[in-house]
Amino acid sequence: MQALNAALKAVDAELQAQSTGASTRRCKVDYYEWLKQVGEYQIYRIWVSDDLKLREDAEVTLKAPLQTLTATVISVEDAQCFSARLPQKLTQDVYNISWNFNSGFILRALGEALANAASGNSKILKSLCAGLGDNLDLAIDDDSDFVEELNTAQQQAILLAEKKQLSLVWGPPGTGKTHTLAHAIYRAYLRDDTVLVLSTSNVAIDQVLLYLDKHIYADEQRYIVRLGYTDNEVCHRYIQERPEFTGFSIIFSTLATAVLKGDQLRGAGIDLVVVDEASMVSMPYALVAASLAQRNIIFSGDFRQLPPISHVDGSVMGENIFDYLDVPSAIDAGQVVPYMAMLDTQYRMSPAISEVVSDLFYNGLLKCGRTAGDEGSLEFIDVNKASGYADSYYSVEYRSYYNPISLGIIKSNLKDWATGGSRLLFISPYRAQQNLISYSFIDEKLNSASSLTVHRAQGAEADVVVFDLTTHAKSSKFELAKMFTSSSTPNLVNVAMSRAIKKLVIIGNQHSIREMAATSSFWKQFYSKIESHFSTKNLNLFLDSLENFSLTFGEEKSALAVDIEGRHNYLEAMAQSKAEKKVYVSTFQIPLTQGVTGRTVNSTKFPDFLIWGEQIVLKSIRGDLSFSQRMAAEVLKKISVGHLVDTAEPDRRNTHVLSCGRCGSNKDLVYDNTRYCCVLRCSNCGERTFITDAVANDLKAVLQIRCPDCSSDMKARKKRGARSFSFFGCTNYPKCHGLVDFRDFVTDYVNG
């Protein structure tokens, strides 16, 4: 079968494109919070310093000074934030996590599952591989009433699914897709069918299960099983640890788990397979799902939203079931797809937002089911050149884009956007920007606010949605061009805009959008909607509400000035500060100033700002505007100049890194004569470890090491061939050649 062969080749190509070797990863924990207790487990949300690349259901190790716990990942909210279940509450501060990373693990299992499917005798799979030329009608005669009132489109979708061997349910945002699927599953359950419900994530399958739970009697719960893990108390009741699935009527699983447990699932005699979020499911997974169904299968999703992610351009790994069956082209041509039903009435967005989304992304087919009275509001904040931030700033550290002016916009609007119980969702196409705002919300203690990338936002909703285009000028950078000019651009914008319930705010540059509209039909329509449906507000209206900054010296531990044009003379002020770490970045040649690390850059593609302790100062035409956000300040430093200089703030509370991981005792700095380098040795059990970057920074803080020549900050370095750090060098090198040898602080000389 050609489709199966193509899928197998695509999986192999994906394996080649990814780094598939197994390794152990570690990273620093920035922040964590306890969420709730579910069953016997404690649920935590954890933010870390690096890109996680974690998968759901993976195990990670959380490390505290005297406590080590194994946690299970439940959901990955973004690249640097995840929720996990722990066997007990944390009693000490967690400072890092570690996990075994193997990106090829699931892909190899997917390849094996495809090979097993090819050797099977699935009629549905054969029909699908043949392009549905023989999509059979079924003999199901179910004329029973619907349990609850459904609209006409929802009823027709269920009836179509009961008549076709393979059916598609097209569910735009807010149309009750999950609600409709739950009813289809319950009707199948009442017919004594065995149903397998699949989706892309634990959160997605929980949403279907929660709808179904409303109709299941307590004594019927034993016939339903949920595989994997959950942070939902209701869904947790359905998790049962059993090696086989016979005796269950409804089985819930992520697609990844289904791939791993394919042999057991085939033995369960599954009549109906339901695949939710099918637009995000790549064809190899869709083929495996089809091979598990003995009678019929339902694929439900929205091909106007996010497609599957693939590392190989043009691969079927990036193609979903709708693409494979050429559904988008048929809809654009006004054709009827006989095996697909559209849910055409949405109940999430207010009428004003619904009209814009329907016209831009659904050919005007999407109707609004919301009652009159709350029309909603549409607002466009124009980031113009007068602000000084109407540009595109690229983070080398994150390989992504950011713009700090959004911090000021969010700060000045919080009272309006996140009060009275309103939920606020900030969305950006770029991880650097999303991460910056995420930590800003933590600083503001906003439990009702969250920050997601567009790819993580699908399925979410909020009363107020702020969609930040982030990049406000043309650029030759590939990532920027891809965001605004790729074939998936309308899908990305659709996901962001259709999350809103009451208020939709877009942060962008009107001039830049107008330029794109001249060459793009989508951006032409988008710009037309901005002009006709949105109230446009100038950025300066919001900046006026921020405090005007006056430079004063206090107990700040660090200071950073990114002063590209040299419009403000902060260099002299920095030299007078008692801050331990002072960094000045500019396009001008920076003189060697006592205690200041200077970095001269060639590019002007940096935003101007100042971070003074916990104060973030945005330099604009309105003056120096400031507000206090400790964690966001640290992230902004890392995003902007983390590739130029170590910007981590000294924190002597982190000296637990110098504690022994085995027994918790203090570690001493000793010199190993056989390895010709300094190492750490536990004063109690004698365990020895090499000095890492984090340990070197803690040693520097504890021992108060500064450059002996210019009093500037120092960076840990290794001698050629050494496995452990051996000396500190001045961060102003080559202007300053100050050195501090680790051996000046050793307590003992030892042999290996």
Short mmCIF file of N, CA and C in Angstrom, two decimals, residues 380-394 401-403 405 430 468-485 507-516 523 604-606:
data_model
loop_
_atom_site.label_atom_id
_atom_site.label_comp_id
_atom_site.label_asym_id
_atom_site.label_seq_id
_atom_site.Cartn_x
_atom_site.Cartn_y
_atom_site.Cartn_z
N PHE A 380 -6.82 47.30 18.32
CA PHE A 380 -5.51 47.17 17.70
C PHE A 380 -4.59 48.23 18.30
N ILE A 381 -3.47 47.78 18.89
CA ILE A 381 -2.49 48.70 19.46
C ILE A 381 -1.35 48.85 18.46
N ASP A 382 -1.20 50.07 17.96
CA ASP A 382 -0.23 50.34 16.90
C ASP A 382 1.13 50.66 17.49
N VAL A 383 2.08 49.75 17.31
CA VAL A 383 3.46 49.97 17.75
C VAL A 383 4.17 50.72 16.63
N ASN A 384 4.18 52.03 16.72
CA ASN A 384 4.74 52.84 15.63
C ASN A 384 6.20 53.17 15.90
N LYS A 385 6.84 53.77 14.92
CA LYS A 385 8.27 54.06 15.01
C LYS A 385 8.59 55.09 16.08
N ALA A 386 7.62 55.93 16.42
CA ALA A 386 7.86 56.96 17.43
C ALA A 386 8.19 56.36 18.79
N SER A 387 7.73 55.13 19.01
CA SER A 387 7.98 54.51 20.32
C SER A 387 9.42 54.07 20.49
N GLY A 388 10.13 53.85 19.38
CA GLY A 388 11.49 53.35 19.46
C GLY A 388 11.57 51.84 19.48
N TYR A 389 10.42 51.15 19.46
CA TYR A 389 10.39 49.69 19.52
C TYR A 389 9.63 49.09 18.34
N ALA A 390 9.55 49.81 17.24
CA ALA A 390 8.81 49.32 16.07
C ALA A 390 9.73 48.53 15.16
N ASP A 391 10.51 47.63 15.73
CA ASP A 391 11.49 46.87 14.97
C ASP A 391 11.37 45.39 15.30
N SER A 392 12.24 44.59 14.73
CA SER A 392 12.26 43.15 14.97
C SER A 392 13.56 42.82 15.69
N TYR A 393 13.46 42.26 16.88
CA TYR A 393 14.63 41.95 17.68
C TYR A 393 14.78 40.45 17.80
N TYR A 394 15.95 39.95 17.44
CA TYR A 394 16.20 38.51 17.40
C TYR A 394 17.05 38.11 18.58
N TYR A 401 12.20 35.56 18.33
CA TYR A 401 12.03 37.01 18.34
C TYR A 401 11.37 37.49 19.62
N TYR A 402 11.61 38.77 19.94
CA TYR A 402 11.04 39.37 21.14
C TYR A 402 10.93 40.87 20.95
N ASN A 403 10.14 41.52 21.79
CA ASN A 403 10.04 42.98 21.79
C ASN A 403 9.59 43.42 23.18
N ILE A 405 8.69 46.15 24.47
CA ILE A 405 7.64 47.16 24.62
C ILE A 405 6.33 46.53 25.07
N TYR A 430 6.28 33.61 18.94
CA TYR A 430 7.68 33.35 19.25
C TYR A 430 7.89 33.00 20.72
N ASP A 468 0.07 39.17 20.19
CA ASP A 468 1.20 40.06 19.94
C ASP A 468 1.98 39.55 18.73
N LEU A 469 1.92 40.28 17.62
CA LEU A 469 2.68 39.87 16.44
C LEU A 469 4.18 39.89 16.72
N THR A 470 4.61 40.69 17.69
CA THR A 470 5.97 40.71 18.23
C THR A 470 6.98 41.34 17.27
N THR A 471 6.96 40.95 16.02
CA THR A 471 7.88 41.48 15.02
C THR A 471 7.15 42.56 14.23
N HIS A 472 7.68 43.76 14.25
CA HIS A 472 6.95 44.90 13.72
C HIS A 472 7.67 45.58 12.55
N ALA A 473 8.56 44.87 11.88
CA ALA A 473 9.23 45.44 10.72
C ALA A 473 9.70 44.32 9.82
N LYS A 474 9.94 44.65 8.56
CA LYS A 474 10.44 43.64 7.63
C LYS A 474 11.83 43.20 8.04
N SER A 475 12.15 41.96 7.72
CA SER A 475 13.46 41.43 8.05
C SER A 475 13.81 40.34 7.05
N SER A 476 15.11 40.13 6.85
CA SER A 476 15.53 39.06 5.95
C SER A 476 15.65 37.73 6.68
N LYS A 477 15.44 37.75 8.00
CA LYS A 477 15.54 36.52 8.78
C LYS A 477 14.50 35.51 8.33
N PHE A 478 14.90 34.26 8.19
CA PHE A 478 14.01 33.23 7.66
C PHE A 478 12.79 33.01 8.55
N GLU A 479 13.00 32.97 9.87
CA GLU A 479 11.87 32.68 10.77
C GLU A 479 10.79 33.75 10.67
N LEU A 480 11.20 35.00 10.57
CA LEU A 480 10.23 36.08 10.46
C LEU A 480 9.46 35.96 9.16
N ALA A 481 10.17 35.72 8.07
CA ALA A 481 9.49 35.56 6.78
C ALA A 481 8.52 34.39 6.80
N LYS A 482 8.91 33.29 7.46
CA LYS A 482 8.05 32.11 7.51
C LYS A 482 6.77 32.40 8.28
N MET A 483 6.88 33.15 9.38
CA MET A 483 5.69 33.46 10.17
C MET A 483 4.68 34.25 9.34
N PHE A 484 5.12 35.20 8.54
CA PHE A 484 4.21 36.10 7.85
C PHE A 484 3.90 35.70 6.42
N THR A 485 4.66 34.77 5.84
CA THR A 485 4.48 34.47 4.42
C THR A 485 4.25 33.01 4.09
N ILE A 507 -1.53 43.40 19.02
CA ILE A 507 -0.40 44.34 19.08
C ILE A 507 0.39 44.18 17.78
N GLY A 508 0.47 45.22 17.02
CA GLY A 508 1.18 45.14 15.73
C GLY A 508 1.58 46.51 15.24
N ASN A 509 2.19 46.52 14.07
CA ASN A 509 2.60 47.76 13.43
C ASN A 509 1.76 47.96 12.18
N GLN A 510 0.92 48.98 12.18
CA GLN A 510 -0.02 49.17 11.09
C GLN A 510 0.69 49.38 9.76
N HIS A 511 1.78 50.12 9.79
CA HIS A 511 2.54 50.39 8.56
C HIS A 511 3.10 49.09 7.98
N SER A 512 3.63 48.23 8.84
CA SER A 512 4.21 46.96 8.39
C SER A 512 3.13 46.06 7.80
N ILE A 513 1.96 45.99 8.44
CA ILE A 513 0.86 45.16 7.93
C ILE A 513 0.38 45.68 6.58
N ARG A 514 0.33 47.01 6.45
CA ARG A 514 -0.09 47.60 5.18
C ARG A 514 0.89 47.24 4.06
N GLU A 515 2.18 47.19 4.37
CA GLU A 515 3.17 46.79 3.37
C GLU A 515 2.97 45.34 2.94
N MET A 516 2.70 44.45 3.91
CA MET A 516 2.47 43.04 3.57
C MET A 516 1.18 42.87 2.78
N TRP A 523 -3.05 39.03 4.09
CA TRP A 523 -2.78 40.23 4.87
C TRP A 523 -3.60 41.41 4.36
N THR A 604 22.65 47.11 15.16
CA THR A 604 21.73 48.00 15.87
C THR A 604 20.42 47.28 16.19
N LYS A 605 20.34 45.99 15.89
CA LYS A 605 19.11 45.23 16.11
C LYS A 605 18.97 44.80 17.57
N PHE A 606 19.09 45.76 18.46
CA PHE A 606 18.85 45.55 19.88
C PHE A 606 17.87 46.61 20.35
#
